[in-house]
C-alpha cells in the first residue's frame, strides 16, 4: 500500500507582488515564446494601472490559510503549502521546503477551474519538472478536476448574486444579462480538451441556480499570433452584440478565474468596462471566488475525496482493494440492455448505460513502437480526460497498444471517447515527435465488465501487462490506477 498523505500543495499560476517584479515575472511567463517587446511593455502598463502588482499570490495564501482551518476543524488535519508556476514561491522552492520538513506524499490541488493544455496539463508538467529538480521531493498525487463541483457553483453563484444585488431595483430579472468569461485559448487547443464544455456546463449550472436571467459565455485576454483562431466571442464583441439587441445592463462573472488578478482587474474592470460605457451599458463585475467559504469547503472536499480514493484503489501492480459496492457495473442482465452495433470489421460492440468497459486499441502494424516520451504523451491524454468524459479505473500504455478500464460520464459515448483519445494523441505525436499519417488502427476492442470478479481480473491484467512482457522491470511509469499519481 502507498504511504499515507502528509501534506497538501496548492498549485497556482503566480504573480508579481510589487512593482519591480513585474517585468521579471513577465519574462518567466513568456520564456521561449516570440512575444514582441512592445506587447510586454503594454502588459507591464496594465499592472501599473492596477497598482503595480497582482493580488494573486496574496489571495492564494488566503485560500491556503482558510483551507488549513477547514481541515483542522473537519479533517484530515494536514499542513497546506503553496507553489507557483511563474513566481515565488516557485514549485521547486516549495517542494524543497516540503522535502526538508520530511514530507513524502502530498495531494496536489490545481487552482484552475477548467481543463485545457494551458490550464491543466502545463501545471502537471511543471510539477513533474519541479520534482525532478529537487532531491527526495515528495510524491504529488493530483486531486480530481472540479469544473462543476456543487460547492464551486455555489461560490460563483453567490458572487454573481451579490453583483446583481448592486443593480438598481425596478427592472425585471430578464433585463440583466449575465456574461460568464474565461481565458481565450487557441481553438486547436480547445478542440482536444473539455475546456469549452466545462465552461458552458459551469455557467449553465450557475445560471440555473440564480433563476431566469439570460446568460451567455464570452472569452477574454487572448494573446499570441493574431492570425491564429482563438475562442470567441471576445468580451468586447459580446458587449457590442448585446447593446445592438437592446441590453442595457450586464453582470460579468469571471468563472474561468479563481482569483482577482490582472486578467480580471485590467481586462474586465478597465478595458471591458470602457467598451460598456461607450455602448451605454451598465457594467457590473462579480468578484472571483477568491477565499469564498464554499470554495474553501470544496478544496477540503477534494482533499477528502483524494484520500478516500487512495485508500480504496488498485495499487500499481494489481493488488485490488476496491469495495464491490463502489465498482461501476451495469444492472445485472442476461445481455446489455441498451444498444448493439457492429463496426467496419464487424466486431460486436455492446452498450449499456452506466457500464464499465475494458478497452484496447493498437498502433497501425507498420508503425514503430512508442518510445518512452511518446508513451508519456498517451498516458497524459488518458489522465487528462479522467473525471470529465469518463472515470478511469486502470490503464496501461505499452509500446504498441493501450488498455483502459473506464466508465463513460453521462452524455459521452464510448466510441466518441476513443475517437477523441486517438485524434488528440495523433495530433500531439505528429507535433512533438515528427510522426506522420494515421497512427492507430481504426478498429478497437471493447467489452462490458460484468461483475466484481470480472473487474478485478481485467484490472490485474492491465496493471500486470508490463511485467508480463518484460519480467525484469522494477517499475513502469505508464501504468496506473485510480488514486495513483496523476
PDB file of C-alpha atoms in Angstrom, residues 263-455:
ATOM      1  CA  UNK A 263      -6.912  39.427 -16.347  1.00  0.00           C
ATOM      2  CA  UNK A 264      -9.837  40.432 -14.142  1.00  0.00           C
ATOM      3  CA  UNK A 265      -8.707  43.772 -12.724  1.00  0.00           C
ATOM      4  CA  UNK A 266      -7.492  45.208 -16.037  1.00  0.00           C
ATOM      5  CA  UNK A 267      -9.034  43.183 -18.881  1.00  0.00           C
ATOM      6  CA  UNK A 268     -12.524  43.344 -17.350  1.00  0.00           C
ATOM      7  CA  UNK A 269     -12.601  46.213 -14.857  1.00  0.00           C
ATOM      8  CA  UNK A 270     -10.813  48.701 -17.118  1.00  0.00           C
ATOM      9  CA  UNK A 271     -10.818  47.517 -20.740  1.00  0.00           C
ATOM     10  CA  UNK A 272     -14.212  45.794 -20.988  1.00  0.00           C
ATOM     11  CA  UNK A 273     -15.867  48.373 -18.737  1.00  0.00           C
ATOM     12  CA  UNK A 274     -14.676  51.150 -21.080  1.00  0.00           C
ATOM     13  CA  UNK A 275     -16.360  49.388 -24.007  1.00  0.00           C
ATOM     14  CA  UNK A 276     -19.576  49.019 -21.997  1.00  0.00           C
ATOM     15  CA  UNK A 277     -19.505  52.713 -21.068  1.00  0.00           C
ATOM     16  CA  UNK A 278     -19.160  53.676 -24.746  1.00  0.00           C
ATOM     17  CA  UNK A 279     -22.161  51.482 -25.548  1.00  0.00           C
ATOM     18  CA  UNK A 280     -24.316  52.859 -22.725  1.00  0.00           C
ATOM     19  CA  UNK A 281     -24.375  49.520 -20.890  1.00  0.00           C
ATOM     20  CA  UNK A 282     -24.395  49.414 -17.091  1.00  0.00           C
ATOM     21  CA  UNK A 283     -21.433  47.120 -16.306  1.00  0.00           C
ATOM     22  CA  UNK A 284     -21.058  45.234 -13.007  1.00  0.00           C
ATOM     23  CA  UNK A 285     -18.334  42.667 -12.459  1.00  0.00           C
ATOM     24  CA  UNK A 286     -18.757  39.820  -9.962  1.00  0.00           C
ATOM     25  CA  UNK A 287     -15.848  39.128  -7.630  1.00  0.00           C
ATOM     26  CA  UNK A 288     -13.926  35.920  -8.345  1.00  0.00           C
ATOM     27  CA  UNK A 289     -14.388  33.086  -5.841  1.00  0.00           C
ATOM     28  CA  UNK A 290     -11.112  34.011  -4.055  1.00  0.00           C
ATOM     29  CA  UNK A 291     -11.486  32.650  -0.483  1.00  0.00           C
ATOM     30  CA  UNK A 292     -15.287  32.315  -0.513  1.00  0.00           C
ATOM     31  CA  UNK A 293     -16.280  29.839   2.242  1.00  0.00           C
ATOM     32  CA  UNK A 294     -17.995  27.461  -0.194  1.00  0.00           C
ATOM     33  CA  UNK A 295     -14.895  27.384  -2.386  1.00  0.00           C
ATOM     34  CA  UNK A 296     -12.719  26.570   0.622  1.00  0.00           C
ATOM     35  CA  UNK A 297     -15.098  23.755   1.586  1.00  0.00           C
ATOM     36  CA  UNK A 298     -14.802  22.483  -1.970  1.00  0.00           C
ATOM     37  CA  UNK A 299     -11.000  22.381  -1.710  1.00  0.00           C
ATOM     38  CA  UNK A 300     -11.330  20.400   1.518  1.00  0.00           C
ATOM     39  CA  UNK A 301     -13.797  18.018  -0.122  1.00  0.00           C
ATOM     40  CA  UNK A 302     -11.341  17.427  -2.984  1.00  0.00           C
ATOM     41  CA  UNK A 303      -8.689  16.546  -0.420  1.00  0.00           C
ATOM     42  CA  UNK A 304     -11.006  14.111   1.359  1.00  0.00           C
ATOM     43  CA  UNK A 305     -12.071  12.541  -1.949  1.00  0.00           C
ATOM     44  CA  UNK A 306      -8.450  12.016  -2.968  1.00  0.00           C
ATOM     45  CA  UNK A 307      -7.655  10.401   0.383  1.00  0.00           C
ATOM     46  CA  UNK A 308     -10.702   8.126   0.088  1.00  0.00           C
ATOM     47  CA  UNK A 309      -9.833   7.082  -3.467  1.00  0.00           C
ATOM     48  CA  UNK A 310      -6.258   6.393  -2.456  1.00  0.00           C
ATOM     49  CA  UNK A 311      -7.384   4.117   0.345  1.00  0.00           C
ATOM     50  CA  UNK A 312      -9.767   2.105  -1.854  1.00  0.00           C
ATOM     51  CA  UNK A 313      -7.932   1.963  -5.166  1.00  0.00           C
ATOM     52  CA  UNK A 314      -5.921  -0.627  -7.018  1.00  0.00           C
ATOM     53  CA  UNK A 315      -2.207  -0.333  -6.495  1.00  0.00           C
ATOM     54  CA  UNK A 316       0.234  -0.076  -9.380  1.00  0.00           C
ATOM     55  CA  UNK A 317       0.807  -3.804  -9.778  1.00  0.00           C
ATOM     56  CA  UNK A 318      -2.718  -5.083  -9.465  1.00  0.00           C
ATOM     57  CA  UNK A 319      -3.430  -5.798  -5.800  1.00  0.00           C
ATOM     58  CA  UNK A 320      -7.132  -4.965  -5.701  1.00  0.00           C
ATOM     59  CA  UNK A 321      -8.840  -3.393  -2.704  1.00  0.00           C
ATOM     60  CA  UNK A 322     -11.902  -1.724  -4.230  1.00  0.00           C
ATOM     61  CA  UNK A 323     -15.159  -2.335  -2.319  1.00  0.00           C
ATOM     62  CA  UNK A 324     -17.653  -4.083  -4.589  1.00  0.00           C
ATOM     63  CA  UNK A 325     -20.379  -1.506  -3.910  1.00  0.00           C
ATOM     64  CA  UNK A 326     -18.142   1.230  -5.364  1.00  0.00           C
ATOM     65  CA  UNK A 327     -17.470  -0.577  -8.643  1.00  0.00           C
ATOM     66  CA  UNK A 328     -19.243   0.767 -11.755  1.00  0.00           C
ATOM     67  CA  UNK A 329     -21.189  -2.219 -13.056  1.00  0.00           C
ATOM     68  CA  UNK A 330     -24.382  -2.147 -15.125  1.00  0.00           C
ATOM     69  CA  UNK A 331     -27.548  -3.674 -13.669  1.00  0.00           C
ATOM     70  CA  UNK A 332     -27.491  -7.490 -13.803  1.00  0.00           C
ATOM     71  CA  UNK A 333     -28.925  -8.722 -17.077  1.00  0.00           C
ATOM     72  CA  UNK A 334     -28.588 -11.633 -19.441  1.00  0.00           C
ATOM     73  CA  UNK A 335     -27.163  -9.245 -22.013  1.00  0.00           C
ATOM     74  CA  UNK A 336     -26.595  -5.489 -22.304  1.00  0.00           C
ATOM     75  CA  UNK A 337     -29.816  -3.533 -22.028  1.00  0.00           C
ATOM     76  CA  UNK A 338     -29.308  -0.538 -24.316  1.00  0.00           C
ATOM     77  CA  UNK A 339     -27.610  -0.957 -27.651  1.00  0.00           C
ATOM     78  CA  UNK A 340     -25.622  -3.119 -30.018  1.00  0.00           C
ATOM     79  CA  UNK A 341     -23.806  -2.315 -33.211  1.00  0.00           C
ATOM     80  CA  UNK A 342     -21.011  -3.582 -35.427  1.00  0.00           C
ATOM     81  CA  UNK A 343     -18.231  -1.530 -36.962  1.00  0.00           C
ATOM     82  CA  UNK A 344     -16.087  -1.641 -40.085  1.00  0.00           C
ATOM     83  CA  UNK A 345     -14.592  -5.038 -39.337  1.00  0.00           C
ATOM     84  CA  UNK A 346     -17.906  -6.326 -37.973  1.00  0.00           C
ATOM     85  CA  UNK A 347     -16.623  -6.519 -34.414  1.00  0.00           C
ATOM     86  CA  UNK A 348     -19.565  -6.514 -31.978  1.00  0.00           C
ATOM     87  CA  UNK A 349     -19.901  -3.501 -29.674  1.00  0.00           C
ATOM     88  CA  UNK A 350     -22.453  -3.850 -26.890  1.00  0.00           C
ATOM     89  CA  UNK A 351     -23.514  -0.743 -24.958  1.00  0.00           C
ATOM     90  CA  UNK A 352     -25.158  -0.464 -21.552  1.00  0.00           C
ATOM     91  CA  UNK A 353     -25.901   2.722 -19.619  1.00  0.00           C
ATOM     92  CA  UNK A 354     -23.532   3.170 -16.687  1.00  0.00           C
ATOM     93  CA  UNK A 355     -21.331   0.241 -17.672  1.00  0.00           C
ATOM     94  CA  UNK A 356     -17.619  -0.100 -17.046  1.00  0.00           C
ATOM     95  CA  UNK A 357     -15.659  -1.107 -20.169  1.00  0.00           C
ATOM     96  CA  UNK A 358     -12.395  -2.892 -20.835  1.00  0.00           C
ATOM     97  CA  UNK A 359     -10.841  -1.227 -23.902  1.00  0.00           C
ATOM     98  CA  UNK A 360      -7.946  -1.985 -26.226  1.00  0.00           C
ATOM     99  CA  UNK A 361      -6.630  -0.081 -29.231  1.00  0.00           C
ATOM    100  CA  UNK A 362      -3.413  -0.652 -31.176  1.00  0.00           C
ATOM    101  CA  UNK A 363      -0.885   1.108 -33.328  1.00  0.00           C
ATOM    102  CA  UNK A 364      -1.007   0.550 -37.064  1.00  0.00           C
ATOM    103  CA  UNK A 365       1.006  -2.546 -37.948  1.00  0.00           C
ATOM    104  CA  UNK A 366       3.614  -0.605 -39.902  1.00  0.00           C
ATOM    105  CA  UNK A 367       4.169   1.990 -37.163  1.00  0.00           C
ATOM    106  CA  UNK A 368       7.315   1.729 -34.992  1.00  0.00           C
ATOM    107  CA  UNK A 369       6.619   1.189 -31.314  1.00  0.00           C
ATOM    108  CA  UNK A 370       6.030   4.087 -28.937  1.00  0.00           C
ATOM    109  CA  UNK A 371       9.221   5.305 -27.295  1.00  0.00           C
ATOM    110  CA  UNK A 372       9.084   6.437 -23.629  1.00  0.00           C
ATOM    111  CA  UNK A 373       8.394  10.099 -24.452  1.00  0.00           C
ATOM    112  CA  UNK A 374       5.503   9.070 -26.700  1.00  0.00           C
ATOM    113  CA  UNK A 375       4.046   6.762 -24.065  1.00  0.00           C
ATOM    114  CA  UNK A 376       4.082   9.707 -21.652  1.00  0.00           C
ATOM    115  CA  UNK A 377       2.031  11.771 -24.113  1.00  0.00           C
ATOM    116  CA  UNK A 378      -0.574   8.996 -24.448  1.00  0.00           C
ATOM    117  CA  UNK A 379      -0.714   8.360 -20.684  1.00  0.00           C
ATOM    118  CA  UNK A 380      -1.159  12.086 -20.006  1.00  0.00           C
ATOM    119  CA  UNK A 381      -4.024  12.178 -22.518  1.00  0.00           C
ATOM    120  CA  UNK A 382      -5.778   9.305 -20.739  1.00  0.00           C
ATOM    121  CA  UNK A 383      -5.445  11.031 -17.365  1.00  0.00           C
ATOM    122  CA  UNK A 384      -6.388  14.432 -18.795  1.00  0.00           C
ATOM    123  CA  UNK A 385      -9.998  13.458 -19.544  1.00  0.00           C
ATOM    124  CA  UNK A 386     -10.446  11.409 -16.374  1.00  0.00           C
ATOM    125  CA  UNK A 387     -13.355  12.828 -14.401  1.00  0.00           C
ATOM    126  CA  UNK A 388     -14.781  14.845 -17.294  1.00  0.00           C
ATOM    127  CA  UNK A 389     -15.560  12.353 -20.066  1.00  0.00           C
ATOM    128  CA  UNK A 390     -15.019   9.132 -18.141  1.00  0.00           C
ATOM    129  CA  UNK A 391     -13.919   7.687 -14.820  1.00  0.00           C
ATOM    130  CA  UNK A 392     -10.635   5.851 -15.295  1.00  0.00           C
ATOM    131  CA  UNK A 393     -10.114   2.818 -13.067  1.00  0.00           C
ATOM    132  CA  UNK A 394      -6.888   1.473 -14.628  1.00  0.00           C
ATOM    133  CA  UNK A 395      -4.771   1.910 -17.742  1.00  0.00           C
ATOM    134  CA  UNK A 396      -1.508   0.898 -19.366  1.00  0.00           C
ATOM    135  CA  UNK A 397       0.308   2.358 -22.381  1.00  0.00           C
ATOM    136  CA  UNK A 398       2.528  -0.287 -23.950  1.00  0.00           C
ATOM    137  CA  UNK A 399       4.859   0.190 -26.897  1.00  0.00           C
ATOM    138  CA  UNK A 400       2.237  -0.980 -29.399  1.00  0.00           C
ATOM    139  CA  UNK A 401      -1.176  -0.856 -27.689  1.00  0.00           C
ATOM    140  CA  UNK A 402      -3.258   0.732 -24.944  1.00  0.00           C
ATOM    141  CA  UNK A 403      -5.561  -0.934 -22.401  1.00  0.00           C
ATOM    142  CA  UNK A 404      -8.026   1.021 -20.271  1.00  0.00           C
ATOM    143  CA  UNK A 405     -10.730   0.203 -17.754  1.00  0.00           C
ATOM    144  CA  UNK A 406     -13.212   3.085 -17.647  1.00  0.00           C
ATOM    145  CA  UNK A 407     -16.813   4.186 -17.231  1.00  0.00           C
ATOM    146  CA  UNK A 408     -18.098   6.941 -19.563  1.00  0.00           C
ATOM    147  CA  UNK A 409     -19.585  10.033 -17.938  1.00  0.00           C
ATOM    148  CA  UNK A 410     -23.262  10.515 -18.751  1.00  0.00           C
ATOM    149  CA  UNK A 411     -23.578  12.290 -22.090  1.00  0.00           C
ATOM    150  CA  UNK A 412     -20.422  10.814 -23.625  1.00  0.00           C
ATOM    151  CA  UNK A 413     -20.498   7.773 -25.913  1.00  0.00           C
ATOM    152  CA  UNK A 414     -17.705   5.232 -25.755  1.00  0.00           C
ATOM    153  CA  UNK A 415     -16.884   5.486 -29.471  1.00  0.00           C
ATOM    154  CA  UNK A 416     -16.685   9.290 -29.091  1.00  0.00           C
ATOM    155  CA  UNK A 417     -14.241   8.902 -26.198  1.00  0.00           C
ATOM    156  CA  UNK A 418     -11.980   6.510 -28.094  1.00  0.00           C
ATOM    157  CA  UNK A 419     -12.063   8.722 -31.194  1.00  0.00           C
ATOM    158  CA  UNK A 420     -11.097  11.779 -29.105  1.00  0.00           C
ATOM    159  CA  UNK A 421      -8.187   9.959 -27.480  1.00  0.00           C
ATOM    160  CA  UNK A 422      -6.908   8.645 -30.809  1.00  0.00           C
ATOM    161  CA  UNK A 423      -7.263  12.009 -32.565  1.00  0.00           C
ATOM    162  CA  UNK A 424      -5.687  14.025 -29.759  1.00  0.00           C
ATOM    163  CA  UNK A 425      -2.699  11.713 -29.283  1.00  0.00           C
ATOM    164  CA  UNK A 426      -2.161  11.534 -33.049  1.00  0.00           C
ATOM    165  CA  UNK A 427      -2.085  15.336 -33.301  1.00  0.00           C
ATOM    166  CA  UNK A 428       0.294  15.726 -30.359  1.00  0.00           C
ATOM    167  CA  UNK A 429       2.598  12.935 -31.542  1.00  0.00           C
ATOM    168  CA  UNK A 430       2.697  14.488 -35.017  1.00  0.00           C
ATOM    169  CA  UNK A 431       3.622  17.836 -33.491  1.00  0.00           C
ATOM    170  CA  UNK A 432       6.064  16.662 -30.846  1.00  0.00           C
ATOM    171  CA  UNK A 433       7.774  13.650 -32.431  1.00  0.00           C
ATOM    172  CA  UNK A 434       7.511  14.127 -36.176  1.00  0.00           C
ATOM    173  CA  UNK A 435       5.370  11.054 -36.823  1.00  0.00           C
ATOM    174  CA  UNK A 436       3.175  11.245 -39.891  1.00  0.00           C
ATOM    175  CA  UNK A 437      -0.016   9.652 -41.145  1.00  0.00           C
ATOM    176  CA  UNK A 438      -2.501   7.514 -39.251  1.00  0.00           C
ATOM    177  CA  UNK A 439      -1.017   6.062 -36.060  1.00  0.00           C
ATOM    178  CA  UNK A 440      -3.833   3.995 -34.567  1.00  0.00           C
ATOM    179  CA  UNK A 441      -5.790   1.187 -36.168  1.00  0.00           C
ATOM    180  CA  UNK A 442      -9.353   2.249 -36.970  1.00  0.00           C
ATOM    181  CA  UNK A 443     -10.855  -0.638 -35.060  1.00  0.00           C
ATOM    182  CA  UNK A 444     -10.765  -1.043 -31.303  1.00  0.00           C
ATOM    183  CA  UNK A 445     -11.922  -3.735 -28.894  1.00  0.00           C
ATOM    184  CA  UNK A 446     -14.319  -3.149 -26.012  1.00  0.00           C
ATOM    185  CA  UNK A 447     -16.058  -5.409 -23.552  1.00  0.00           C
ATOM    186  CA  UNK A 448     -18.530  -4.657 -20.762  1.00  0.00           C
ATOM    187  CA  UNK A 449     -17.278  -5.558 -17.288  1.00  0.00           C
ATOM    188  CA  UNK A 450     -19.925  -7.780 -15.704  1.00  0.00           C
ATOM    189  CA  UNK A 451     -19.159  -8.116 -12.002  1.00  0.00           C
ATOM    190  CA  UNK A 452     -16.525  -7.653  -9.313  1.00  0.00           C
ATOM    191  CA  UNK A 453     -14.572 -10.761 -10.290  1.00  0.00           C
ATOM    192  CA  UNK A 454     -14.501  -9.637 -13.917  1.00  0.00           C
ATOM    193  CA  UNK A 455     -13.402  -6.139 -12.850  1.00  0.00           C
TER     194      UNK A 455
END
